[in-house]
Amino acid sequence: MNAGYMGKVLFVDLTRRKTWTEPLSEAWARRFIGGSGLGARYLVELSDPGVDPLGPENPLIFMNGPWTATPIPLSGRHEVVAKSPLTGIYGEADAGGHWGTALKKAGYDGVIILGASEEPVYLWIHEEGVEIRDASHLWGLDTYVVDETLRAETAKTAVTCAIGPAGENLVKIAAVMHDGRDARPAARCGLGAVMGAKKLKAIVAMGNRRPPIHDRDGLMASIKAAVPEIKRLAESLSKYGTSGRMTTIEALGDLPIRNWVQGAWKEGAERISGQRMAETILKKQYFCGACVIGCGRDVEITQGPYAGVQGAGPEYEALACLGALTVVDDLEALAYATELCNRLGLDVISTGGVIAFAIECAERGLLPAKVDGIELRWGSPEVVLALIKQIAHRQGLGALLAEGVRKASEDIGGLALEFAIHAKGLELPAHDPRAYNSLAVGYATSNRGACHLQGFSYIFERAVTLPELGYPEIQDRFGVEGKGRFVAVTQDLMCLFDSLKTCKFILFGGIKPTHLLAWFNLVNGWGWDLDRFMEAGERIFNLKRLYNVACGISRKDDTIAPRILTQRRGEGGAATNLPPFGEILSQYYEHRGWSPEGIPTEETVRRLGLEEEAGKLRAKAVMKV
Amino acid sequence: MRIEVHLHPPFTQVVGTRTLPVELPDGASLLDLIERLRMDYPNLFPSLRSPEREEEVRSFAIFVGGGEVLPLSYKLREGEVIEIYPPLSGGVVPKLVQKTRRLIC
């Protein structure tokens, strides 16, 4: 097998209670690399696009990349892939921490869960074998307790991946959590519910193996040269975490406030900023596997109403979605809300989105002002905390909100559809397309629904360049010309990050595609050039699009909530801008080689070598093209 | 000319105040302001090595005027308010690219 890979994938059939390994296909690895790309390829192979996401026929795929468990900086990551129960289309979620590394060190490039168990089970994966174990004593427990219990049952140094009560209750915005109290989520797309539907409570992994590396000395020398610069340039991220940018993001009109209606919130942003956290509840930094930046926050609250909070602190997205979206500016309450989401196993982005949606519904008289004794209003930590618990347990209003904003708005009906802020059913993350034109088409075309990281385009419109890819200057955030190509190129690049498995934040440390390519060739010795490298990213993006097309997706679905396209923020840093959506989407389709209806053309499929996959998907498609 | 600099945390801790009046020659640019601040407050951006590089500057601070990020070449005007916010990301290091290439090729 090629360097960078362990060469085998573990299969677990929970219906038949059988486990086996299969060799990793070298041909697939060369075309789809790993992580997200290989995960998507296995999904196409193992299931139909029309399957019930919560049925036993939907495989749940955990996939490492060729860089996981190598010394490449920030490479402690893996991808979780399945058809999403939230969106009904391709679903994936990336996670940091140490679990992916542990799985690879146990000897596997990935683990694929098939079928479903009738009783709760967990998996114990180590170098000597795999065990399917009873988990009835863990059902109902939160992810922190599960981690402590399972490491006592298996090995102290083992790493846990688990669902909380939200996943068990098939909450459509449930996350797959990793690393216990350090709480690294594969949050988006409700994949925790897929795990819950399989009655799979946890997967514990441990090992000491390492993947072979083609040119270890060359790789180590290159990394040694890069690390001091990564540390210097990412110094602020290291010191203040992702929320260290909170005040800047607010100033530029990028922070969503009051369910995306309010334009400015200066004092609120300062109160929940990373700088404030550093002065108050921050205990230390947290580093995922192979990380040299350590943007993770480890917090502790020892007194007051939220005393007892200890472990993973809120990141920018948690503070913005649970806080700014609901106008809550109490940092300690938000740290507690984040810990609740981590323990219960909820995606903080979608959770904040549905809570803000519910408050606006109540404000407009579409939901009762008081639900189960809670008065729904803006700026109330009590509302946020109570609804988090209700959602995870599907109690009261939580039963409605557990389905996500799209379904909830359809159930409520009327005007509620106007302010359900999502794309393809996935709640928008906390970066505003009115502040960065690229994000509108980026969210609309992202294969998993609204996502800032599938393109990460806005960082190149505010602070970073991509000279090798034709962007030697920082891009104009309100620009239109060439924006469609720009969105596509950044998506292709991010497909590489998601497949190699390294953190996109390495771009904040001065790392460019040239560095990635150099490390790629040093790890596996394939000797690719930049064109071939980027084409692999484009192939991976198009494979997921073909899966979605087979699910019935086309241009009609490539849009975002009308509020974001038509309603100005009105004040603050991007007060008047509205993204020129149609123009950029048209450019985008043309660059991608898709038809005007958003379908990859035969020529595009051929150019990217996706004929076999397109054929398979066409045969099983829900929508005939 | 005189301009006013508004600082946001963590820069307020270094300077000790939120507002800072700065005297600059007429026609001064944002880069001139940055150089002046580095001279007066060496601890403000201690790791910034190439202030003339837009991308690197943005690794250490974001300079905002009228709600927009200002480029280094921006010509300052009398009485203008410039806000200094924490950075949003990191920057390019051409030396690093060259060094890595040498190691590989």
Short mmCIF file of C-alpha atoms in Angstrom, two decimals, chain A residues 221-222 225-226 229 232-233 235-236 240 244-245 247-249 251-252 266 270 275 279 462-465 474 477-478 508-512 514-515 518 522 573, chain B residues 8-10 13 18 46-50 54-56 58-60 62 64 67-69 83 85-93 96-97 99-101 103-104:
data_model
loop_
_atom_site.label_atom_id
_atom_site.label_comp_id
_atom_site.label_asym_id
_atom_site.label_seq_id
_atom_site.Cartn_x
_atom_site.Cartn_y
_atom_site.Cartn_z
CA ALA A 221 13.10 19.18 7.38
CA SER A 222 10.25 20.92 5.57
CA ALA A 225 11.30 25.13 8.47
CA ALA A 226 7.57 25.89 8.50
CA GLU A 229 6.49 30.87 10.95
CA ARG A 232 4.53 33.59 14.63
CA LEU A 233 1.75 34.40 12.19
CA GLU A 235 0.11 34.08 17.44
CA SER A 236 -3.20 35.86 18.03
CA TYR A 240 -7.20 34.33 22.07
CA GLY A 244 -10.39 36.53 19.53
CA ARG A 245 -11.79 37.84 16.24
CA THR A 247 -14.98 42.30 17.80
CA THR A 248 -13.38 42.52 14.35
CA ILE A 249 -16.03 40.29 12.83
CA ALA A 251 -17.04 45.65 13.13
CA LEU A 252 -16.98 44.33 9.55
CA LYS A 266 -20.41 46.40 19.53
CA GLU A 270 -16.73 42.73 23.28
CA GLN A 275 -9.96 38.67 24.87
CA GLU A 279 -9.18 37.66 31.25
CA ARG A 462 -10.19 39.75 4.29
CA ALA A 463 -6.61 38.71 4.99
CA VAL A 464 -5.03 35.81 3.06
CA THR A 465 -3.81 35.41 -0.55
CA ILE A 474 -6.51 39.94 -0.93
CA ARG A 477 -15.22 41.30 -0.38
CA PHE A 478 -17.91 43.23 -2.26
CA PHE A 508 -3.49 31.54 9.02
CA GLY A 509 0.10 30.43 9.58
CA GLY A 510 1.25 31.40 6.07
CA ILE A 511 0.88 27.92 4.56
CA LYS A 512 -0.10 27.96 0.87
CA THR A 514 2.53 24.97 -2.64
CA HIS A 515 3.38 23.80 0.87
CA ALA A 518 5.16 19.56 -1.22
CA LEU A 522 6.91 13.87 0.55
CA GLY A 573 -19.61 47.31 8.75
CA HIS B 8 -9.79 47.59 20.89
CA PRO B 9 -8.67 44.83 23.29
CA PRO B 10 -6.02 43.45 23.53
CA GLN B 13 -3.77 46.92 27.41
CA ARG B 18 -8.82 53.38 24.23
CA PRO B 46 6.02 42.69 18.58
CA SER B 47 6.06 39.83 16.05
CA LEU B 48 5.31 41.93 12.96
CA ARG B 49 8.43 41.82 10.79
CA SER B 50 7.34 43.18 7.42
CA GLU B 54 -0.42 43.81 3.48
CA GLU B 55 -1.05 40.15 4.21
CA GLU B 56 1.44 40.01 7.06
CA ARG B 58 -3.35 41.61 8.71
CA SER B 59 -1.92 38.72 10.73
CA PHE B 60 -1.40 41.12 13.57
CA ILE B 62 -6.98 45.02 11.21
CA VAL B 64 -10.71 49.94 9.99
CA GLY B 67 -16.54 50.33 8.58
CA GLU B 68 -14.05 49.11 5.98
CA VAL B 69 -10.64 47.44 6.20
CA GLU B 83 -9.89 51.78 14.61
CA TYR B 85 -9.02 45.55 15.82
CA PRO B 86 -7.53 42.12 16.51
CA PRO B 87 -6.42 40.21 13.41
CA LEU B 88 -8.63 37.81 11.49
CA SER B 89 -5.93 35.49 10.21
CA GLY B 90 -2.31 34.94 9.17
CA GLY B 91 -0.19 35.91 6.22
CA VAL B 92 2.23 34.84 3.50
CA VAL B 93 5.92 34.32 4.09
CA LEU B 96 9.22 30.05 3.78
CA VAL B 97 7.92 29.05 0.34
CA LYS B 99 12.98 27.35 1.68
CA THR B 100 10.44 24.55 1.41
CA ARG B 101 10.88 24.34 -2.34
CA LEU B 103 14.22 21.17 0.48
CA ILE B 104 11.95 19.33 -1.88
#
